[in-house]
PDB file of C-alpha atoms and ligand atoms in Angstrom:
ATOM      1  CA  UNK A  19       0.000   0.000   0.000  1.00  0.00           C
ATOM      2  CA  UNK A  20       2.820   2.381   1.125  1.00  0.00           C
ATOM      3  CA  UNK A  21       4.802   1.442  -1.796  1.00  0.00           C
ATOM      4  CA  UNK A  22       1.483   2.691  -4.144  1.00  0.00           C
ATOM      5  CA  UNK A  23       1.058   5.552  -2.659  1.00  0.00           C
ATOM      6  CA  UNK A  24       4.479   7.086  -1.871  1.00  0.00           C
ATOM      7  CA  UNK A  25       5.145   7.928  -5.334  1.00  0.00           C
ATOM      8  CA  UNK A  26       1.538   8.900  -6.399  1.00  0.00           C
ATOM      9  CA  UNK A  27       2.022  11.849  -3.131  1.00  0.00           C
ATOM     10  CA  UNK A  28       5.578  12.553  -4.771  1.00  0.00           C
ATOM     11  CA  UNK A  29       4.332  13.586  -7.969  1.00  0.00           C
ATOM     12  CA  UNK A  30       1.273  15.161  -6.452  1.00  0.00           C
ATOM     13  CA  UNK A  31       3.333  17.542  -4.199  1.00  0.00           C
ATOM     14  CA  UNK A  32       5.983  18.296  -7.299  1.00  0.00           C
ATOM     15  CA  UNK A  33       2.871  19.792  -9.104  1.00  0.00           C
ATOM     16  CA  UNK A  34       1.590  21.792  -6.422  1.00  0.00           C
ATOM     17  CA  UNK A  35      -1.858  20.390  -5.820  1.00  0.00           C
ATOM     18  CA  UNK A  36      -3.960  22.299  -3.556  1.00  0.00           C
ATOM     19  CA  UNK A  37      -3.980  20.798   0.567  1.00  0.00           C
ATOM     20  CA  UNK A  38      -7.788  19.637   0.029  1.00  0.00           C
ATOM     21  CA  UNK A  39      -7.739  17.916  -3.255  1.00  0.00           C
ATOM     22  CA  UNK A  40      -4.769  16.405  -1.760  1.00  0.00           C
ATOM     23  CA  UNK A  41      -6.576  15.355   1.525  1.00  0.00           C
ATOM     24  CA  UNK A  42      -9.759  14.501  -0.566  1.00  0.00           C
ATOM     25  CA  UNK A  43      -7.662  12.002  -3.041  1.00  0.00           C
ATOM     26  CA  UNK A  44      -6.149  10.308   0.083  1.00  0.00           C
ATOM     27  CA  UNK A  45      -9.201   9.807   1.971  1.00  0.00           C
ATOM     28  CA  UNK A  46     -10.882   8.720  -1.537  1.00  0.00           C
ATOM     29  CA  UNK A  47      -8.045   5.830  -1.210  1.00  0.00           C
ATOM     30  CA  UNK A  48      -8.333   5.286   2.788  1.00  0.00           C
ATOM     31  CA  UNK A  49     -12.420   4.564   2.397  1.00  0.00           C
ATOM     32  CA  UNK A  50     -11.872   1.936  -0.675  1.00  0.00           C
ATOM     33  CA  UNK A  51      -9.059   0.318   1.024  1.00  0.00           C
ATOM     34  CA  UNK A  52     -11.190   0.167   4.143  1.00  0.00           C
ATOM     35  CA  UNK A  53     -14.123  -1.282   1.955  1.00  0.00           C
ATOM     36  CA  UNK A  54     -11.931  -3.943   0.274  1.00  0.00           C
ATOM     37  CA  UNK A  55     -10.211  -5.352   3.604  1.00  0.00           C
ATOM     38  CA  UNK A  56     -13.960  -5.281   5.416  1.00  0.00           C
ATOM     39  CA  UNK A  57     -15.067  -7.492   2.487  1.00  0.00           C
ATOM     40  CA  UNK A  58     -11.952  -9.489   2.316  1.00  0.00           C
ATOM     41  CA  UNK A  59     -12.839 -10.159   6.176  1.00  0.00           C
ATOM     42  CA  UNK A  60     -16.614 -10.911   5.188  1.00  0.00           C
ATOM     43  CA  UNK A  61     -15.451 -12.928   2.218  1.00  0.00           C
ATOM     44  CA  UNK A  62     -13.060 -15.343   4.525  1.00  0.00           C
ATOM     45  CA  UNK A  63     -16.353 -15.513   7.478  1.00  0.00           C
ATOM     46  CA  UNK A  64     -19.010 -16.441   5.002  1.00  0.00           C
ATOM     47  CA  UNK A  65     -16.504 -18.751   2.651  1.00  0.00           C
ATOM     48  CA  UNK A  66     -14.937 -20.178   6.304  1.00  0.00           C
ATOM     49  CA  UNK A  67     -18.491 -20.767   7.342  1.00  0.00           C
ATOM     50  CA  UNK A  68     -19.500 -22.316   4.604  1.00  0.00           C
ATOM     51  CA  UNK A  69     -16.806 -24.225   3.825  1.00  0.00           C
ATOM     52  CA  UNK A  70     -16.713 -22.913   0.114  1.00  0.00           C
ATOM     53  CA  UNK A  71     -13.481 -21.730  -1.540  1.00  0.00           C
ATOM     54  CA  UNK A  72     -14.975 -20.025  -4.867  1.00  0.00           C
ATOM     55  CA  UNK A  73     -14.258 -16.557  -3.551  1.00  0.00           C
ATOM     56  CA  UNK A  74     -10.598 -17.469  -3.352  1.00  0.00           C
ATOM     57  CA  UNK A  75     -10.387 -16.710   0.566  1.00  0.00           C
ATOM     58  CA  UNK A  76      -8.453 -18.818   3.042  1.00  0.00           C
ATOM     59  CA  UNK A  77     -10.000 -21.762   4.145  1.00  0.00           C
ATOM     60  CA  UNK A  78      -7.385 -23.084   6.616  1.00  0.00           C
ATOM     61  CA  UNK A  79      -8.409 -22.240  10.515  1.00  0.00           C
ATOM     62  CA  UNK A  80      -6.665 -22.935  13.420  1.00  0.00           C
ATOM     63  CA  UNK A  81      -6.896 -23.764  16.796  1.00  0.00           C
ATOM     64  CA  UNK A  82      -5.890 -20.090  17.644  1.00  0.00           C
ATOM     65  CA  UNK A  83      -7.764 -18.938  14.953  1.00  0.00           C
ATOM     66  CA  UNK A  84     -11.104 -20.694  16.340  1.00  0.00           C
ATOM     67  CA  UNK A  85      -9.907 -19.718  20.024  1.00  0.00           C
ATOM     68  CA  UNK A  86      -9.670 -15.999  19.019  1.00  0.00           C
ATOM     69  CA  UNK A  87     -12.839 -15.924  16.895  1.00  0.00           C
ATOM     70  CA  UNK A  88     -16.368 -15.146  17.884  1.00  0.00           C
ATOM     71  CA  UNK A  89     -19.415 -16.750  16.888  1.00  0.00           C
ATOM     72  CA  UNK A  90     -21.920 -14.528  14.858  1.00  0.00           C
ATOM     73  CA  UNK A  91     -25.106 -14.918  14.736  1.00  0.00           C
ATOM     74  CA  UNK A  92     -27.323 -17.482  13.382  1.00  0.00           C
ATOM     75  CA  UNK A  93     -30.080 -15.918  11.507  1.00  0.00           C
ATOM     76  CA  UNK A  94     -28.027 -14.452   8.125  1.00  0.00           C
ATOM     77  CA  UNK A  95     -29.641 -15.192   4.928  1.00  0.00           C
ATOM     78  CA  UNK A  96     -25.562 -16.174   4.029  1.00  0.00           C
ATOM     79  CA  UNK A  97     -25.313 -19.224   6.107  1.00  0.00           C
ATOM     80  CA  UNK A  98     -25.286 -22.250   5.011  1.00  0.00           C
ATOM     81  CA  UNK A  99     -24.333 -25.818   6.357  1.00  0.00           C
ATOM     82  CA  UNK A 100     -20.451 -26.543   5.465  1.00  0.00           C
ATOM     83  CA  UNK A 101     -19.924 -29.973   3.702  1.00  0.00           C
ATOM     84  CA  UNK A 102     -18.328 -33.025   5.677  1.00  0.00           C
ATOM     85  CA  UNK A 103     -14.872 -32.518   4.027  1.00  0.00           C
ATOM     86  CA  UNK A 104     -14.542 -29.300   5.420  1.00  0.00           C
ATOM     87  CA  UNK A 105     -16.234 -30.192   9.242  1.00  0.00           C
ATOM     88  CA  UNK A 106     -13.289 -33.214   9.028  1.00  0.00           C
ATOM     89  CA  UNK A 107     -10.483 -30.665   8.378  1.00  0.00           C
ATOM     90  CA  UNK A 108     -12.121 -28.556  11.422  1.00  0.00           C
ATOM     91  CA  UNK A 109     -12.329 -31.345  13.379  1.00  0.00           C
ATOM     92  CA  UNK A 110      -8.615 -31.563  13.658  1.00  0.00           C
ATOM     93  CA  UNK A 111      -8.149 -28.416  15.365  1.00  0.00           C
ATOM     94  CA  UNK A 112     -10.964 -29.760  18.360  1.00  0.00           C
ATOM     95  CA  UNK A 113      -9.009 -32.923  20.106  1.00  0.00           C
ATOM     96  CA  UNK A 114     -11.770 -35.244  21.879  1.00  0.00           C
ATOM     97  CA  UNK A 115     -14.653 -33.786  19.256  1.00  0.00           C
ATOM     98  CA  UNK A 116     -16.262 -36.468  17.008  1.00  0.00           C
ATOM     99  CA  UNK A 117     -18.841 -35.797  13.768  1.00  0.00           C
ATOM    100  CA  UNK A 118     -21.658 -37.335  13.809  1.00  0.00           C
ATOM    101  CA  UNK A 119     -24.220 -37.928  11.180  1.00  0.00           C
ATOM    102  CA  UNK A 120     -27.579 -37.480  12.583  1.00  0.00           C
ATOM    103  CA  UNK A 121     -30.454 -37.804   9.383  1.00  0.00           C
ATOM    104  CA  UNK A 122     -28.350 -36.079   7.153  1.00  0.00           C
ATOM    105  CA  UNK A 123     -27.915 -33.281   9.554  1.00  0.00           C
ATOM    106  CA  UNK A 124     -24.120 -32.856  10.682  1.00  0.00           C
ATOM    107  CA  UNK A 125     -23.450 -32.502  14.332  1.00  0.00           C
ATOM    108  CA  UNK A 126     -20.069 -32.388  16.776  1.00  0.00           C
ATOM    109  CA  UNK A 127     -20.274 -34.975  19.806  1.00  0.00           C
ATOM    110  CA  UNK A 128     -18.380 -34.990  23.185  1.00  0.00           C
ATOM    111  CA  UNK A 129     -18.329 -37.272  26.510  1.00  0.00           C
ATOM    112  CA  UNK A 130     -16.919 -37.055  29.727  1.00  0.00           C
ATOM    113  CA  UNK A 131     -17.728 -38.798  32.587  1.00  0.00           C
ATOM    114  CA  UNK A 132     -18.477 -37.112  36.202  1.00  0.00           C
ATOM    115  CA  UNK A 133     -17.610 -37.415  39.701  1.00  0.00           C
ATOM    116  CA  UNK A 134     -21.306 -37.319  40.505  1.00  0.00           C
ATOM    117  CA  UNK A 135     -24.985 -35.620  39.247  1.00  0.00           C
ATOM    118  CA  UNK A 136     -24.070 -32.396  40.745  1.00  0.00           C
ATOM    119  CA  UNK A 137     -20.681 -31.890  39.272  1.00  0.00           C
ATOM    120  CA  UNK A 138     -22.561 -32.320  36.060  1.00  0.00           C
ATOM    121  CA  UNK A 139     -24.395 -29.783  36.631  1.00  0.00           C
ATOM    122  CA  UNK A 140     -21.916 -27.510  37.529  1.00  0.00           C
ATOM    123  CA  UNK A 141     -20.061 -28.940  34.531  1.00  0.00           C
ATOM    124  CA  UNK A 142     -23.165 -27.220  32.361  1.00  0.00           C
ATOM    125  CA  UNK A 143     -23.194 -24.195  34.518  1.00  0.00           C
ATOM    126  CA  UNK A 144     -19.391 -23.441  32.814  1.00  0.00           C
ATOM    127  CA  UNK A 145     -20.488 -24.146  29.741  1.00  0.00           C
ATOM    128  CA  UNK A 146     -23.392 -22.033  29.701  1.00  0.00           C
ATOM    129  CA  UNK A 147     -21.525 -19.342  30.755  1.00  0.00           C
ATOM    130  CA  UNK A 148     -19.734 -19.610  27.555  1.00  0.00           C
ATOM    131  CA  UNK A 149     -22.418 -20.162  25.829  1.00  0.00           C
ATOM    132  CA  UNK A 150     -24.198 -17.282  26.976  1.00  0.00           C
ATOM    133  CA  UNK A 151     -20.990 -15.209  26.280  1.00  0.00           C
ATOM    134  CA  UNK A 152     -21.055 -16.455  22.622  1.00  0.00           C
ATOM    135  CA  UNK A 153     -24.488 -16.745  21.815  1.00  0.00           C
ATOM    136  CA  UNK A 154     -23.907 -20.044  20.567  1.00  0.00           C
ATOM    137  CA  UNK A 155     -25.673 -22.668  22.700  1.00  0.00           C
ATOM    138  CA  UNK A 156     -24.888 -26.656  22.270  1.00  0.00           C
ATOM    139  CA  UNK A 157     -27.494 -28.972  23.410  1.00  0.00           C
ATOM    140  CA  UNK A 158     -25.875 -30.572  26.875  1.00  0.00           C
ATOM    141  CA  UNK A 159     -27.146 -34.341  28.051  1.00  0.00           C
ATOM    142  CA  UNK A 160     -26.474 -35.768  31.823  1.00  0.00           C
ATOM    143  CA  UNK A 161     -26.788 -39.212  31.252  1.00  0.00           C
ATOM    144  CA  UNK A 162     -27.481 -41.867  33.796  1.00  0.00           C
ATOM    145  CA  UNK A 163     -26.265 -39.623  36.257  1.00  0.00           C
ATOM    146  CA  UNK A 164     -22.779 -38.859  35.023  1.00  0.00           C
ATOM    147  CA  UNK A 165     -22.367 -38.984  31.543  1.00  0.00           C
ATOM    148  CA  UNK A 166     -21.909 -35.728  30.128  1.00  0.00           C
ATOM    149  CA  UNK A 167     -22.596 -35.816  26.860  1.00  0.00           C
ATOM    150  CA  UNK A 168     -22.666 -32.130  24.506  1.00  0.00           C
ATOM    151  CA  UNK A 169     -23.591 -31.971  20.977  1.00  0.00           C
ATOM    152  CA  UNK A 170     -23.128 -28.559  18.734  1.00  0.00           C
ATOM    153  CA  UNK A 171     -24.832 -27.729  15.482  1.00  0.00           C
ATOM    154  CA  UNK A 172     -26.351 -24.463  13.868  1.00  0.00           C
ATOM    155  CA  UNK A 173     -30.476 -25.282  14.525  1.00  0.00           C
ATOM    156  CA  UNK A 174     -31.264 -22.515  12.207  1.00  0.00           C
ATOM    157  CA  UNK A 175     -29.411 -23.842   9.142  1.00  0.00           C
ATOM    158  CA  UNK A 176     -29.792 -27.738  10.228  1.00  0.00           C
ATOM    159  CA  UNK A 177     -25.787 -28.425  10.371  1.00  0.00           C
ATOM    160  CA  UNK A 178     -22.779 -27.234  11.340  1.00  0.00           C
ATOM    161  CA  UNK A 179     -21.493 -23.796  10.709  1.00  0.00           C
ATOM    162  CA  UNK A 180     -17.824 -21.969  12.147  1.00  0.00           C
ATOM    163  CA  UNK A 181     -19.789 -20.677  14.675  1.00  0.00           C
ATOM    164  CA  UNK A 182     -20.191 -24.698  16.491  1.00  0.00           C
ATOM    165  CA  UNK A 183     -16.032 -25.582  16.103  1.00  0.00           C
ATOM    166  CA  UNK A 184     -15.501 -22.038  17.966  1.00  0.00           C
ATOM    167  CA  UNK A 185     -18.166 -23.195  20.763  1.00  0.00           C
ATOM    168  CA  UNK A 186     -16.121 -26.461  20.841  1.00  0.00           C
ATOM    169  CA  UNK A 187     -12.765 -25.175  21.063  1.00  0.00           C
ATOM    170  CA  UNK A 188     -13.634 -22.890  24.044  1.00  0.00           C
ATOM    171  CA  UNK A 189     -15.347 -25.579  25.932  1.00  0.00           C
ATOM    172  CA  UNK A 190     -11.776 -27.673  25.906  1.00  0.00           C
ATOM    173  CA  UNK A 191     -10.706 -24.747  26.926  1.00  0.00           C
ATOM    174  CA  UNK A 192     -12.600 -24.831  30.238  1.00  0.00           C
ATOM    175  CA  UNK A 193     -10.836 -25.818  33.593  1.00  0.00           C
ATOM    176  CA  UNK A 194     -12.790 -28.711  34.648  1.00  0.00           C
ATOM    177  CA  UNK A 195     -10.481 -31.540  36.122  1.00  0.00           C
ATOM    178  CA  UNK A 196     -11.842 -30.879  39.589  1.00  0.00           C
ATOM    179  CA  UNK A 197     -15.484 -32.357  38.332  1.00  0.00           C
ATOM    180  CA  UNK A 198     -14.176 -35.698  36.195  1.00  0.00           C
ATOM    181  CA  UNK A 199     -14.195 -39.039  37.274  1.00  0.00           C
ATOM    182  CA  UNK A 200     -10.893 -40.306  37.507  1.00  0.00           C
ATOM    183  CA  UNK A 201      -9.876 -43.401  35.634  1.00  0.00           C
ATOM    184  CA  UNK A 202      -8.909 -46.172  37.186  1.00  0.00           C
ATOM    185  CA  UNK A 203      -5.491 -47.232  37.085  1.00  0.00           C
ATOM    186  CA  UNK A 204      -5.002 -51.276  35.848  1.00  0.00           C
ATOM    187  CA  UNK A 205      -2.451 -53.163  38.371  1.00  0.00           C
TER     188      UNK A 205
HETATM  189  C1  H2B B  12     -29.660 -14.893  16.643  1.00  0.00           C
HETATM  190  C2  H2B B  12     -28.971 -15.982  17.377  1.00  0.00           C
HETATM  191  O1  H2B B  12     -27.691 -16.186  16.823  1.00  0.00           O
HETATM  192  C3  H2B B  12     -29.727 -17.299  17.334  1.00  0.00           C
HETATM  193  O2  H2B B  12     -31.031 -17.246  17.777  1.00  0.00           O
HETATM  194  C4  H2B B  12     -28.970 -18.431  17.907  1.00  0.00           C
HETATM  195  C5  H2B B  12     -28.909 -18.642  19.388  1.00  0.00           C
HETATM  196  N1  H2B B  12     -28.073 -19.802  19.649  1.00  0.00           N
HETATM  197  C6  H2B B  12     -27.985 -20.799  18.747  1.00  0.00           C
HETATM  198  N2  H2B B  12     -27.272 -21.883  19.006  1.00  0.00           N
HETATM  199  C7  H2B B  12     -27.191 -22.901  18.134  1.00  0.00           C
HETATM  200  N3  H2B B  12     -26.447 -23.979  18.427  1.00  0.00           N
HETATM  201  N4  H2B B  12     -27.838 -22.852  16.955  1.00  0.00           N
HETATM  202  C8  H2B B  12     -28.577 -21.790  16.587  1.00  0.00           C
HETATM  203  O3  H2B B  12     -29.154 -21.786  15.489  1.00  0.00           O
HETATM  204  C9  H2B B  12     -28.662 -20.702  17.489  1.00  0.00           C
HETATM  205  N5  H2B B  12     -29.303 -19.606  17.206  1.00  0.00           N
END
């Protein structure tokens, strides 16, 4: 960008433009240069998202990518379910995540086992507060009294969407040692 513009500013000073046309020809440059990176940004969301490519925008996310991200919300026109190929390169970056297939309708799974009914609970309570914090909401099981099961997926497209691997990678993020079962070790 500098590189551009530092001779075009050159050559305008050398011919004595007035201040304001000067001023008025940079901003001109500032606001498309502003437009084209906000629709790069929206181009990489919806082509992310989707897990299309055709607008030539990155595809690749990782971890810190997911970690840093937040989820938007649900009810654009844009969204639409991303294909299993891409959900299996996104399910790399979430260890312990699985896919699941539910009629047709793509979904991300995850267990853990509980100390008791009440630490599951309080197992959901931390998860709702990310949740809530997201606006992203998984649908959360307790399970013959301590199986915690969570599934994500976008309800309002019917499969899964950037927004659920975000909600996934934050929940791994969550301290929650002190509420797990701990496994038995063999002799
Ligand atoms: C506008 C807002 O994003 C929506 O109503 C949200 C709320 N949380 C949600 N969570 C999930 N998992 N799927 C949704 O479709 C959804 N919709």
């Amino acid at each position: 960008m500098s590189r551009l513009l530092l001779p075009k500013l050159l050559s305008i000073s050398r011919t004595q433009v007035p201040a304001a046309s000067l001023l008025n020809n940079l901003y001109g440059r500032h606001k498309r240069f502003v437009h084209w990176t906000s629709k790069m940004s929206q181009d990489s969301v919806r082509s992310s998202t989707t897990g299309g490519s055709a607008s030539g925008a990155r595809t690749f996310c990782s971890l810190e990518d997911l970690l840093a991200k937040k989820c938007v919300p649900c009810n654009s026109k844009d969204l639409r379910p991303m294909t299993e190929q891409s959900a299996q390169d996104l399910l790399q970056k979430v260890a312990g995540w699985d896919l699941a297939n539910d009629n047709d309708t793509l979904k991300l799974h995850r267990s853990w086992r509980v100390k008791s009914f009440t630490k599951g609970l309080d197992f959901f309570k931390r998860v709702a507060d990310i949740a809530e914090s997201e606006g992203h909401h998984p649908d959360l099981h307790l399970i013959g009294w301590n199986n915690v099961k969570i599934e994500i997926w976008t309800h309002a497209i019917g499969g899964l969407t950037e927004n659920d691997f975000i909600l996934a990678a934050k929940i791994n993020e969550l301290q929650v040692e002190d509420l797990l079962r701990k496994k038995k070790v063999a002799n």
